[in-house]
Structures are given as C-alpha cells and as structure tokens.
mmCIF file of C-alpha atoms and ligand atoms in Angstrom:
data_model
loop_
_atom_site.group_PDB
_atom_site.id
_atom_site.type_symbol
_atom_site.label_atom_id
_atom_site.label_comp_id
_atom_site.label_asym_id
_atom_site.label_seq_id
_atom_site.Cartn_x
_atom_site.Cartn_y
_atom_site.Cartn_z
ATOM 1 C CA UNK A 24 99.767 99.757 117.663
ATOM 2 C CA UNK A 25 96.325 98.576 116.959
ATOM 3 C CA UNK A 26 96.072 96.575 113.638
ATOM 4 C CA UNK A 27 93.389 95.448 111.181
ATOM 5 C CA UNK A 28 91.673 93.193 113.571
ATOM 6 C CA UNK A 29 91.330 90.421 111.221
ATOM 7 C CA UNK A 30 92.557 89.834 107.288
ATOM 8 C CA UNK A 31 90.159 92.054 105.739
ATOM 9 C CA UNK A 32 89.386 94.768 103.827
ATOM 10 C CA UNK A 33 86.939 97.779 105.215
ATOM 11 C CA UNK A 34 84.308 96.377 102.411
ATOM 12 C CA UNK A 35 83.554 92.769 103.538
ATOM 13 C CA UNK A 36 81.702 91.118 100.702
ATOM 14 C CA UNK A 37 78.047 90.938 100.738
ATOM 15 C CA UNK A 38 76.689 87.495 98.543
ATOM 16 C CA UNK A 39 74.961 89.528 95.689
ATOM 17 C CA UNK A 40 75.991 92.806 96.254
ATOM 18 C CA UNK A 41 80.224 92.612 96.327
ATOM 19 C CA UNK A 42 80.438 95.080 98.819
ATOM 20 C CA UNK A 43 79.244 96.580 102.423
ATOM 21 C CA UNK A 44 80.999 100.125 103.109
ATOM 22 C CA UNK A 45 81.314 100.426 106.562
ATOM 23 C CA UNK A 46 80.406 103.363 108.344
ATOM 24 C CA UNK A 47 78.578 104.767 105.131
ATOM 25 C CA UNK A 48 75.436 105.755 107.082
ATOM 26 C CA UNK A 49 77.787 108.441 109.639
ATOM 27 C CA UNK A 50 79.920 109.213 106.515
ATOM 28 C CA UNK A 51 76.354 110.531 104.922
ATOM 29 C CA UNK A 52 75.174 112.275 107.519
ATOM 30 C CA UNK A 53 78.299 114.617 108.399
ATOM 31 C CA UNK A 54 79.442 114.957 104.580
ATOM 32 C CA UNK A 55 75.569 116.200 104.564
ATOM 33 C CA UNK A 56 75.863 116.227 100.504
ATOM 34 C CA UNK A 57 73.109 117.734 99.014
ATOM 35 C CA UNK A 58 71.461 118.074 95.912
ATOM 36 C CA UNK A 59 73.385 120.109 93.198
ATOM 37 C CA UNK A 60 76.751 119.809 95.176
ATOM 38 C CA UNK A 61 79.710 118.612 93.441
ATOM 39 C CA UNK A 62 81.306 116.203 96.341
ATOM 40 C CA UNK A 63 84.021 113.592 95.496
ATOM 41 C CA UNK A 64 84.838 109.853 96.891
ATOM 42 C CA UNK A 65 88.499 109.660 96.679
ATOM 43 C CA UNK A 66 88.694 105.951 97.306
ATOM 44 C CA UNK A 67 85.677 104.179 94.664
ATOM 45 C CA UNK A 68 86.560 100.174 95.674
ATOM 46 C CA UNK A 69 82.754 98.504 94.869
ATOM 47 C CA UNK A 70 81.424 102.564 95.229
ATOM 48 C CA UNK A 71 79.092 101.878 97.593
ATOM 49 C CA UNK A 72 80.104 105.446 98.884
ATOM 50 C CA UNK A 73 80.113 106.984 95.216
ATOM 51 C CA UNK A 74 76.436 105.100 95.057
ATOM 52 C CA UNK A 75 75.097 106.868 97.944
ATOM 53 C CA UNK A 76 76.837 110.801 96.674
ATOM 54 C CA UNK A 77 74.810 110.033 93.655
ATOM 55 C CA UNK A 78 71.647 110.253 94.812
ATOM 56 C CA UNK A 79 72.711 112.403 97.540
ATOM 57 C CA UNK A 80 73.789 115.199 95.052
ATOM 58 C CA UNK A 81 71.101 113.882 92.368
ATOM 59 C CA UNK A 82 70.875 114.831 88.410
ATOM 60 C CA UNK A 83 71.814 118.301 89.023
ATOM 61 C CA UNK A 84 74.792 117.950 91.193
ATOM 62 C CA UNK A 85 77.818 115.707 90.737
ATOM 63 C CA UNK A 86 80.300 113.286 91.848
ATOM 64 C CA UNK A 87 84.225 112.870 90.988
ATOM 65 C CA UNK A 88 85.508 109.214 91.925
ATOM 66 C CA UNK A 89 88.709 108.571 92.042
ATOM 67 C CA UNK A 90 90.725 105.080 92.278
ATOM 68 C CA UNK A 91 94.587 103.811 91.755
ATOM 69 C CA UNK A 92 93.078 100.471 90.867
ATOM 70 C CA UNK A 93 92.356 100.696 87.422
ATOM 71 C CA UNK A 94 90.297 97.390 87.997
ATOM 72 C CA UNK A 95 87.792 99.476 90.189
ATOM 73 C CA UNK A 96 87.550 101.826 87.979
ATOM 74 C CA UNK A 97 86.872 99.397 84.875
ATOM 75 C CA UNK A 98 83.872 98.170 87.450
ATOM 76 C CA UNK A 99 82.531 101.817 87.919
ATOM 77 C CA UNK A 100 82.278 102.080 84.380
ATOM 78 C CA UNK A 101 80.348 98.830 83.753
ATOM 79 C CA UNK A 102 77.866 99.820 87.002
ATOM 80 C CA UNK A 103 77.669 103.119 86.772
ATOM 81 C CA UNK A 104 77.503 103.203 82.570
ATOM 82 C CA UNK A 105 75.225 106.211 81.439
ATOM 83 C CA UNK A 106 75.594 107.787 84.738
ATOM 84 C CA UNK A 107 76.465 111.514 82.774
ATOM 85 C CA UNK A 108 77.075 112.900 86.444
ATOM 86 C CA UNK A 109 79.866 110.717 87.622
ATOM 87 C CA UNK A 110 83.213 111.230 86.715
ATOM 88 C CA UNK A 111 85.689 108.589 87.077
ATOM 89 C CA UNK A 112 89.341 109.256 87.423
ATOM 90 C CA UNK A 113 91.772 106.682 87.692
ATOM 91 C CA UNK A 114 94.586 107.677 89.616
ATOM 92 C CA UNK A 115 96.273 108.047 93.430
ATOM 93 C CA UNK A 116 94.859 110.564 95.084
ATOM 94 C CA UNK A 117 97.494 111.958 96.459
ATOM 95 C CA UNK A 118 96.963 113.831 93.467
ATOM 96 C CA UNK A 119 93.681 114.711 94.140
ATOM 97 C CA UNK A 120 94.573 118.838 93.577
ATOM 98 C CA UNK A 121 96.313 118.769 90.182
ATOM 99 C CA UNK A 122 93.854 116.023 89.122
ATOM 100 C CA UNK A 123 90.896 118.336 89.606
ATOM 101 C CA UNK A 124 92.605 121.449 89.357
ATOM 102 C CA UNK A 125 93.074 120.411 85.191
ATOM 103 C CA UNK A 126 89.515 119.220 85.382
ATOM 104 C CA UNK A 127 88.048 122.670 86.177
ATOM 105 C CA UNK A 128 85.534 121.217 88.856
ATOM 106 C CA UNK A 129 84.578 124.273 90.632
ATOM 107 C CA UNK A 130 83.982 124.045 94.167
ATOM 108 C CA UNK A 131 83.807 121.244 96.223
ATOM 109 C CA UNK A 132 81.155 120.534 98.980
ATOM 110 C CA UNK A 133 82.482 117.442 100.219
ATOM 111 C CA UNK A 134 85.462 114.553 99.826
ATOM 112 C CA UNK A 135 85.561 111.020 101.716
ATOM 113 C CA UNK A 136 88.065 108.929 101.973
ATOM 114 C CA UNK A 137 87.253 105.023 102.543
ATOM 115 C CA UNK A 138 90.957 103.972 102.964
ATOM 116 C CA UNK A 139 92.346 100.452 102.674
ATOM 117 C CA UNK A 140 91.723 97.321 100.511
ATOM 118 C CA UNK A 141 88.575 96.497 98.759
ATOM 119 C CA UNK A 142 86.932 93.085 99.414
ATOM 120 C CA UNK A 143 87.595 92.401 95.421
ATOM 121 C CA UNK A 144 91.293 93.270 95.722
ATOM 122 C CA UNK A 145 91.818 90.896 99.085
ATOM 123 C CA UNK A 146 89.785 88.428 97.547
ATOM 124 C CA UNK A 147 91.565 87.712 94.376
ATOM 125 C CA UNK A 148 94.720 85.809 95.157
ATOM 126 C CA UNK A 149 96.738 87.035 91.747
ATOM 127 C CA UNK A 150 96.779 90.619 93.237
ATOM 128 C CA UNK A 151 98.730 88.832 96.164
ATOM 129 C CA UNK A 152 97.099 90.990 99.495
ATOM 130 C CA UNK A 153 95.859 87.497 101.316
ATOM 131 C CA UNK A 154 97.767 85.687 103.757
ATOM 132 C CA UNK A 155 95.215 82.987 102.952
ATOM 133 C CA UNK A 156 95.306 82.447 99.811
ATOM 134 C CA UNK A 157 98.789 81.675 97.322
ATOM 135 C CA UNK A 158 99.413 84.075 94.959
ATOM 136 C CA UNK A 159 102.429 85.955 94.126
ATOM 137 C CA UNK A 160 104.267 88.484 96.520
ATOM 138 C CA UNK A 161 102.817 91.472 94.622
ATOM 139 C CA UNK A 162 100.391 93.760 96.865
ATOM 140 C CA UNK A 163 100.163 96.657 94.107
ATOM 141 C CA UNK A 164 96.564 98.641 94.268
ATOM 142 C CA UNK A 165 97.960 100.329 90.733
ATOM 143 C CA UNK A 166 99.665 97.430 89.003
ATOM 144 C CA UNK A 167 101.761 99.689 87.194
ATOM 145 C CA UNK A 168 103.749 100.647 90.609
ATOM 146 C CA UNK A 169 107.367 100.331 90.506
ATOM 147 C CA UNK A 170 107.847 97.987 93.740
ATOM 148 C CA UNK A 171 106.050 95.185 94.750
ATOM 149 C CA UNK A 172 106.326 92.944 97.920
ATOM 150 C CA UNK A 173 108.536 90.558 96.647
ATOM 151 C CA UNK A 174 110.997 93.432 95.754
ATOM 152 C CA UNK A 175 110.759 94.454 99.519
ATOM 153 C CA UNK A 176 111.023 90.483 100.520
ATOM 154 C CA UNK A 177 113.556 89.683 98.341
ATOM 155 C CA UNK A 178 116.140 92.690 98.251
ATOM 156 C CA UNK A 179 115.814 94.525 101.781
ATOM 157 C CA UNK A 180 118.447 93.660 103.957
ATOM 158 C CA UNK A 181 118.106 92.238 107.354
ATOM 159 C CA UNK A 182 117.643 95.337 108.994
ATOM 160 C CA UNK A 183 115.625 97.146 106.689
ATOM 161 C CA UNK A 184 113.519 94.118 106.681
ATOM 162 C CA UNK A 185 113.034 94.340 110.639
ATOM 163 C CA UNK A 186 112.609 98.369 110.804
ATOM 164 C CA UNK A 187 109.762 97.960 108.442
ATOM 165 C CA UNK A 188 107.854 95.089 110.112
ATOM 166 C CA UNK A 189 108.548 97.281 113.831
ATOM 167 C CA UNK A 190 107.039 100.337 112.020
ATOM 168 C CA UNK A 191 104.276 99.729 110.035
ATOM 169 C CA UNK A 192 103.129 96.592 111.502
ATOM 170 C CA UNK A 193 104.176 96.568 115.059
ATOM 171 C CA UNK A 194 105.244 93.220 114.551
ATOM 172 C CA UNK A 195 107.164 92.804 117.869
ATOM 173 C CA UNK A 196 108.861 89.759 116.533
ATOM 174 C CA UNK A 197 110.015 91.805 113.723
ATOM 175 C CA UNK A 198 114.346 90.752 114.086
ATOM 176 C CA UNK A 199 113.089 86.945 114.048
ATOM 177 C CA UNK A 200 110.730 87.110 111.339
ATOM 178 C CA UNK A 201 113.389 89.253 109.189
ATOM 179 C CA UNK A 202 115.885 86.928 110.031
ATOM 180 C CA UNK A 203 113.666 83.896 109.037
ATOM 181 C CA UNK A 204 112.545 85.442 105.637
ATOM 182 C CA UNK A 205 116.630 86.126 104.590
ATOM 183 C CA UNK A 206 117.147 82.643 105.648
ATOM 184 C CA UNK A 207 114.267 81.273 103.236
ATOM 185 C CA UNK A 208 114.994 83.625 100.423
ATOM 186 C CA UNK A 209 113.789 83.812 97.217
ATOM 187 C CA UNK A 210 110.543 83.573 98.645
ATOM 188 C CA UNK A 211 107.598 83.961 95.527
ATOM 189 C CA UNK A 212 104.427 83.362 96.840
ATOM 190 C CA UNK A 213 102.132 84.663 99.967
ATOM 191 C CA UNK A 214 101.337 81.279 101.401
ATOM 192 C CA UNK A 215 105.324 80.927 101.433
ATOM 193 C CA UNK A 216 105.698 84.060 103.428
ATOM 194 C CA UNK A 217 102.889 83.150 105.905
ATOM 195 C CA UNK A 218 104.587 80.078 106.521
ATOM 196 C CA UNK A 219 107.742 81.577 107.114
ATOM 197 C CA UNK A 220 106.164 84.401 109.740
ATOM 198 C CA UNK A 221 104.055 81.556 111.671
ATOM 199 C CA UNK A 222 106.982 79.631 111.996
ATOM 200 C CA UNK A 223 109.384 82.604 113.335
ATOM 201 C CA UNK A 224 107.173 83.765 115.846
ATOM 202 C CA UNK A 225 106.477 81.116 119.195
ATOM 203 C CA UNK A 226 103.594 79.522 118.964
ATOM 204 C CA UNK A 227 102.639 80.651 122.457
ATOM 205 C CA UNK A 228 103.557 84.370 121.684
ATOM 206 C CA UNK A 229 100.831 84.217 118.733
ATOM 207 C CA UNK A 230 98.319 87.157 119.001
ATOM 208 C CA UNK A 231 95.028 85.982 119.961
ATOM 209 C CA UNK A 232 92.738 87.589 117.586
ATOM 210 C CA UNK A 233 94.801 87.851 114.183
ATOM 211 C CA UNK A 234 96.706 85.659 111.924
ATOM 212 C CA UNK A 235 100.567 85.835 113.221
ATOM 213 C CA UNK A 236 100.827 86.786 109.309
ATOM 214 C CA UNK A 237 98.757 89.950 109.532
ATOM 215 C CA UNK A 238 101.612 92.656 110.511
ATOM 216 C CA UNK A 239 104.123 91.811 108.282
ATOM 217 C CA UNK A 240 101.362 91.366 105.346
ATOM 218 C CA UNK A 241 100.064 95.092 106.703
ATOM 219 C CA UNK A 242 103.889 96.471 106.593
ATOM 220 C CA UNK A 243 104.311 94.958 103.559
ATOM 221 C CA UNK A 244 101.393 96.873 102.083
ATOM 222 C CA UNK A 245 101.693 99.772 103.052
ATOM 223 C CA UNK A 246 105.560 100.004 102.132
ATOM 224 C CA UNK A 247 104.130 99.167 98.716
ATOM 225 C CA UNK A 248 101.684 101.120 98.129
ATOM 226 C CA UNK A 249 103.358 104.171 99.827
ATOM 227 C CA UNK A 250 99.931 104.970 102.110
ATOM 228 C CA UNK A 251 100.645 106.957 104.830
ATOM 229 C CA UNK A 252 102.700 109.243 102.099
ATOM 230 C CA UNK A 253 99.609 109.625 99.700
ATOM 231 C CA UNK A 254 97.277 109.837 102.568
ATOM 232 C CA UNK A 255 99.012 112.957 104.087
ATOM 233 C CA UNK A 256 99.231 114.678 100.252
ATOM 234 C CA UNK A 257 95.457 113.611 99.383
ATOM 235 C CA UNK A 258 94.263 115.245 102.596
ATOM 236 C CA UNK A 259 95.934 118.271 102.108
ATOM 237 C CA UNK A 260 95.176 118.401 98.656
ATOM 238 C CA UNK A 261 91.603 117.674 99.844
ATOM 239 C CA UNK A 262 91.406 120.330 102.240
ATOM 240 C CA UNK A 263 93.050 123.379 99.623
ATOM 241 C CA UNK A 264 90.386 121.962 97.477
ATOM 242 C CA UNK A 265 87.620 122.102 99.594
ATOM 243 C CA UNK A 266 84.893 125.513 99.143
ATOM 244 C CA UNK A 267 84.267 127.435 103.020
ATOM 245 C CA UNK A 268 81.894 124.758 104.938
ATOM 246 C CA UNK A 269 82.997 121.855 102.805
ATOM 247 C CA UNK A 270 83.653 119.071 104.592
ATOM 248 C CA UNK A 271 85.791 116.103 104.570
ATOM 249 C CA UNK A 272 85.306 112.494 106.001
ATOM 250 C CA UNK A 273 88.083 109.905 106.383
ATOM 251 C CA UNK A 274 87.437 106.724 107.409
ATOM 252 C CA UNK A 275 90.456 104.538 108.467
ATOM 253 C CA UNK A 276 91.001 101.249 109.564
ATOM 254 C CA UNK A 277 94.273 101.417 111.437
ATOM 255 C CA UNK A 278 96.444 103.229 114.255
ATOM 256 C CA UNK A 279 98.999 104.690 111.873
ATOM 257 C CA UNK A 280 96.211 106.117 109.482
ATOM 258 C CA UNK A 281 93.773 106.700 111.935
ATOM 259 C CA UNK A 282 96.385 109.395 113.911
ATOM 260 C CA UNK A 283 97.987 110.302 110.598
ATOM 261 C CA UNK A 284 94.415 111.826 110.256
ATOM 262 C CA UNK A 285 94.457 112.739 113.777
ATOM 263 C CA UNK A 286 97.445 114.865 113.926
ATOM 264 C CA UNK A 287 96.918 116.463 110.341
ATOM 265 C CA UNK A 288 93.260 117.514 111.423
ATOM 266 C CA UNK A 289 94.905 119.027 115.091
ATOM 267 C CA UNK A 290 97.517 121.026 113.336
ATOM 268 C CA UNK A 291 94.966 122.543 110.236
ATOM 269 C CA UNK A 292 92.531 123.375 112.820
ATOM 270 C CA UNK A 293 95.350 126.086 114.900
ATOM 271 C CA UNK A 294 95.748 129.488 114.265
ATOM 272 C CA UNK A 295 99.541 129.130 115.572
ATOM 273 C CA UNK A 296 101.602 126.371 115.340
ATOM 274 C CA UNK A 297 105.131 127.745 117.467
ATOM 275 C CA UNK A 298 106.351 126.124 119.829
ATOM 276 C CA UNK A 299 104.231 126.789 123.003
ATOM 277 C CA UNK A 300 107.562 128.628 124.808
ATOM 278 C CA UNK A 301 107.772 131.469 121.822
ATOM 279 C CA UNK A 302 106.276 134.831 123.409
ATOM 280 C CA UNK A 303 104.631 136.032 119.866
ATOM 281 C CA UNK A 304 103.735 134.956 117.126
ATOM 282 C CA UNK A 305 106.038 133.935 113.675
ATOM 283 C CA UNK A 306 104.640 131.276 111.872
ATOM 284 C CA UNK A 307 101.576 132.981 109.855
ATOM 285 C CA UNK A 308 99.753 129.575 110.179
ATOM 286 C CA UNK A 309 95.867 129.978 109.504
ATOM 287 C CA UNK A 310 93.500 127.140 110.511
ATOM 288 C CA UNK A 311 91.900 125.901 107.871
ATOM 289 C CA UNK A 312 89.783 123.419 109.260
ATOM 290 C CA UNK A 313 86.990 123.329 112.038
ATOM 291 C CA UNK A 314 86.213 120.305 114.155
ATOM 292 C CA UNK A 315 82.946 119.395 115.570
ATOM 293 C CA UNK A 316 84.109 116.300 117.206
ATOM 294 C CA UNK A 317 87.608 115.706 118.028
ATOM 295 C CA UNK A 318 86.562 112.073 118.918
ATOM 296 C CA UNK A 319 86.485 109.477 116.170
ATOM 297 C CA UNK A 320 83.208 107.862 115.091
ATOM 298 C CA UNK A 321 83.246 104.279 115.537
ATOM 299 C CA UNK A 322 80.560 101.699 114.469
ATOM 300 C CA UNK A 323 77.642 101.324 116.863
ATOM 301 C CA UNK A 324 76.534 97.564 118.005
ATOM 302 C CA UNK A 325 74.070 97.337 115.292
ATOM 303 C CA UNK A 326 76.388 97.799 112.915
ATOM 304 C CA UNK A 327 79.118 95.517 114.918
ATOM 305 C CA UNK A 328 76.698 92.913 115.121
ATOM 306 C CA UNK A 329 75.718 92.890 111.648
ATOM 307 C CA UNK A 330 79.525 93.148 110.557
ATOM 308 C CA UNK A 331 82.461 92.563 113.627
ATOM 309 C CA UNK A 332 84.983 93.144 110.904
ATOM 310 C CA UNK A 333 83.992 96.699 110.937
ATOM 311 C CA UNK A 334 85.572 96.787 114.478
ATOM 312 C CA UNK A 335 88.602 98.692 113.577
ATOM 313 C CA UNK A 336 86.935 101.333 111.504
ATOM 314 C CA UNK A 337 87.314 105.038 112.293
ATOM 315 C CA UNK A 338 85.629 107.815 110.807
ATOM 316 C CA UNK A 339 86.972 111.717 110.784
ATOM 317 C CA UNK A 340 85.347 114.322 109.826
ATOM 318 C CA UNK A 341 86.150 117.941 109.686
ATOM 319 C CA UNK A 342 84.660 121.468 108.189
ATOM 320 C CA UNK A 343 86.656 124.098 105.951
ATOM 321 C CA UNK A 344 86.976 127.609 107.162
HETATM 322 C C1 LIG B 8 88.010 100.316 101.177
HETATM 323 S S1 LIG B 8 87.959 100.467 99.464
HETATM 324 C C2 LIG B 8 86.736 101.682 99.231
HETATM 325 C C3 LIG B 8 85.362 101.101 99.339
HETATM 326 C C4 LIG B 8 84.288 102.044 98.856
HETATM 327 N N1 LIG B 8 84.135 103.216 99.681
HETATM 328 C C5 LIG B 8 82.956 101.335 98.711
HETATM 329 O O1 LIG B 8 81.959 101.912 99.162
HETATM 330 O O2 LIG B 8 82.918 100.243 98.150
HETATM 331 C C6 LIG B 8 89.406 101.378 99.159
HETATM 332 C C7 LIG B 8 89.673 101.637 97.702
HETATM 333 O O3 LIG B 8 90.547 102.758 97.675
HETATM 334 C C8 LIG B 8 91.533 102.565 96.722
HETATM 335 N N2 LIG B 8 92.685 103.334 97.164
HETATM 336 C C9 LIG B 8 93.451 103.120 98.248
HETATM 337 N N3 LIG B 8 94.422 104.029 98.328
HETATM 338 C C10 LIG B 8 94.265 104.860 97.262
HETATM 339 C C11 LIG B 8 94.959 105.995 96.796
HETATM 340 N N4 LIG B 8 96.045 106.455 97.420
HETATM 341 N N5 LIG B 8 94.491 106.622 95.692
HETATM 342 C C12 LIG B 8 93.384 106.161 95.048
HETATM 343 N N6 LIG B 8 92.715 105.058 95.427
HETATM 344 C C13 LIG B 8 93.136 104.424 96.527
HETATM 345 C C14 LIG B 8 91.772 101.081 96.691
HETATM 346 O O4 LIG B 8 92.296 100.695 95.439
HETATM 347 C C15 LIG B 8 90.383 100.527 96.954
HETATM 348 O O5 LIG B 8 89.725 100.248 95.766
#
C-alpha cells in the first residue's frame, strides 16, 4: 500500500501565504468552472481551491465551501469576509446532499474534493496529527467527534489494535507495534506514541523514505475521522447532486483513497453491474458518470520540483451523464 510519502498534509505551507494546493492548476482546467456556475469545494483547508472557483465562476456565479473543521471555516470567514457569493458550510461532507438539498442550490456545475489534512491542522501540535511534534493523542478534523486517537490507543484490544495498523496503514509490523503500545499503556501524547512505534519496529526494517511513525499515525487518522466512510457517501452524494456535464475532481493523497475513488468511478460509469457469467440483464444499474481518462493525473516535474511533497497526489476527474 503506498502511503503519504512523508508527514504532510496535501497543502504544504507557503511563508506568507499558509497554503499551496497541489494539483490546483489540473483541478481548474477539467472542473472547467465558468462564469455564472454554481460549483462547490467540498474540502476548504486554507481555500486555495475555493479562491480559484471564485474568480472562476465570478460575481454572477457562486461557490458552496464546505469543511468539518470549524477552524477552517472561522478562517474562510475572516479571508473571504464580504465575499456575498461564497457560502460557507461547516460540516462533513459526507453530507454534502442533504446539506445542499435544504439549501436550495440549484444545479451544480462542478465539486472538488482536496482530501486529507491541511498544513494548519498538521502544523498545530494541540490538534495532535504530527508525529513530530507533542501534543495530545487527539487527531479530530471536527473537534466535536465522538472518538479520538487516544480512545483507539488506549481501549482497542491487541488485536483490534493490529487489524487497524495492517489495514489502513499497511504497517507490516502491525502485531509488534500493537503489542508494544498495550505494553506502554496509558499512552497521552504523540511524541509518546512515536517513540513507542520506532522502538517496536527493527531499526534495520525502517522504511527508507518515511518516519517508522507514519502508518500507524495514518491508521490512526483515518479510524478517527471515519474517511474512507465519508469519502464513499460525499462522492455519491456529489455525483446525485451533480447537473448532466457537471463534473467532479478528487484529488487524493493515498492508495486506499486514491482506489476508493477508483473503484466508485469504474462501477458509476457501467450500464450493468452482474456478474459477468449472468446471460441478461437484472440489475437496472445506469451509469451515471463518464470518464475521459481512466488514468490518474499526477503532478508534472515542475510542479515536483517546486513541491516533492506533492509526490503522492492523485487527481480524478469524471463527467455526469
Ligand atoms: C487538504 S485540505 C484542503 C486544502 C484546500 N483545497 C486548499 O486549497 O487550501 C483538506 C481539508 O478538508 C477537510 N476535510 C477532510 N475531510 C473532510 C470531510 N469528510 N468533510 C469536510 N471537510 C473535510 C479538512 O478539515 C481540511 O481542512
């Protein structure tokens, strides 16, 4: 399983500016917003994303942004103040339909998703993401969510502990680290858990180009925050919300997102979904979806070059019927 190929989030800071989206320019070009459209960015972080929709769309269209950080949404406010065009919503977006369905949008041209961490949630050490800083075993994007890694750390048994790590982290030392962690319980702070992980797994057997923290601090987070489950509901709330031609973008910095997408793209695009061996058809499935490009878009060199940490990144995109 690939994973995030270094601690980061997909919005490196930039000294001045907070944020660098990463593959904004191909995100532009095949949501092809234009002006008048009413698009959405379902993930705001430092809305770098939302920032270029805006003038995409300009005065007479307009943009819905959505976050489950209600810190990034206090930010959009304060930046985007008198903006009468953007509307800010403050939730998961795995409600994305119901959210907009009691809003009364009308129809929608185009929806990205910029998945992950923002560089201001990674970067504070009270929200508890870093392996590199201390902070406390929390990991919440919405702070009011009911679990939080130390719930996970501290409670799980063994097993459960091991099964996660294996899963989503493809920690291969998963048993050991699991192990180490029940041995070291109550554990209250991230620097405490990285400890524990560098010391379970042999220092020979550490993988080369990431912190021997970073799959258990992935596993951890997405347990959490419950991401591969709103992912799948916020795309397919995305895609019954999206107007004929519409199109959607999702940008993911992961294996187990990245073919989430993948798969959920594959199967919206058929016209049948029995198995291959049935002689006619019983299903009723519709495709919903068209595909340009089966292929992910990945950064080019310039783009590399002027951030490696973007190295990860894959973008989707696909067209409503
Ligand atoms: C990578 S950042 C987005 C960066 C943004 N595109 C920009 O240009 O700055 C991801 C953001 O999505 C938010 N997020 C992640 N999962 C979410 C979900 N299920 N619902 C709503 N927001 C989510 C995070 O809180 C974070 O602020």
């Amino acid at each position: 399983m690939d994973v995030m190929e270094k601690e980061h989030s997909s919005t490196p800071e930039v000294p001045g500016q907070g944020h660098r989206p990463v593959l904004l320019h191909p995100l532009i070009e095949h949501l092809q917003p234009s002006p008048g459209q009413t698009v959405v960015d379902a993930t705001f972080g430092g809305g770098g994303v939302t920032a270029a929709l805006l003038e995409a769309v300009g005065p007479s269209g307009r943009v819905i942004a959505f976050d489950r950080d209600p810190e990034a949404i206090g930010r959009a406010r304060a930046l985007f103040s008198g903006v009468s065009n953007l509307t800010l919503v403050n939730a998961n977006f795995r409600n994305i339909e119901p959210e907009l369905g009691q809003r009364g949008t009308g129809p929608i041209s185009a929806i990205a998703f910029d998945l992950g961490l923002s560089s201001l949630q990674l970067a504070d050490p009270a929200r508890g993401f870093s392996f590199s800083l201390d902070g406390p075993l929390d990991m919440r994007m919405d702070p009011y969510g009911k679990i939080t890694a130390s719930t996970i750390i501290n409670e799980w048994s063994q097993p459960d502990l091991a099964a996660l790590f294996w899963r989503y982290g493809g920690e291969r030392w998963a048993a050991r680290v699991a192990a180490a962690v029940v041995a070291a319980r109550p554990l209250s702070t991230t620097r405490e858990l990285a400890v524990i992980v560098e010391g379970s797994i042999p220092r020979a057997k550490w993988p080369p180009r990431i912190h021997p923290a970073t799959r258990t601090f992935q596993a951890l987070r997405i347990e959490v925050n419950d991401e591969l489950g709103s992912l799948r509901q916020g795309l397919q709330g995305a895609i019954n919300l999206l107007m004929p031609g519409g199109r959607l973008g999702v940008i993911s910095f992961h294996s187990l997102e990245d073919n989430l997408v993948k798969n959920l793209f594959h199967v919206a695009a058929l016209d049948c979904i029995c198995p291959p061996h049935q002689p006619f058809c019983t299903c009723a499935h519709r495709a919903l979806l068209f595909q340009e490009f089966r292929k992910a878009i990945r950064p080019d060199m310039s783009e590399l070059e002027r951030n490696p940490r973007a190295r990860s990144a894959r973008l989707r995109v696909a067209q409503r019927i």
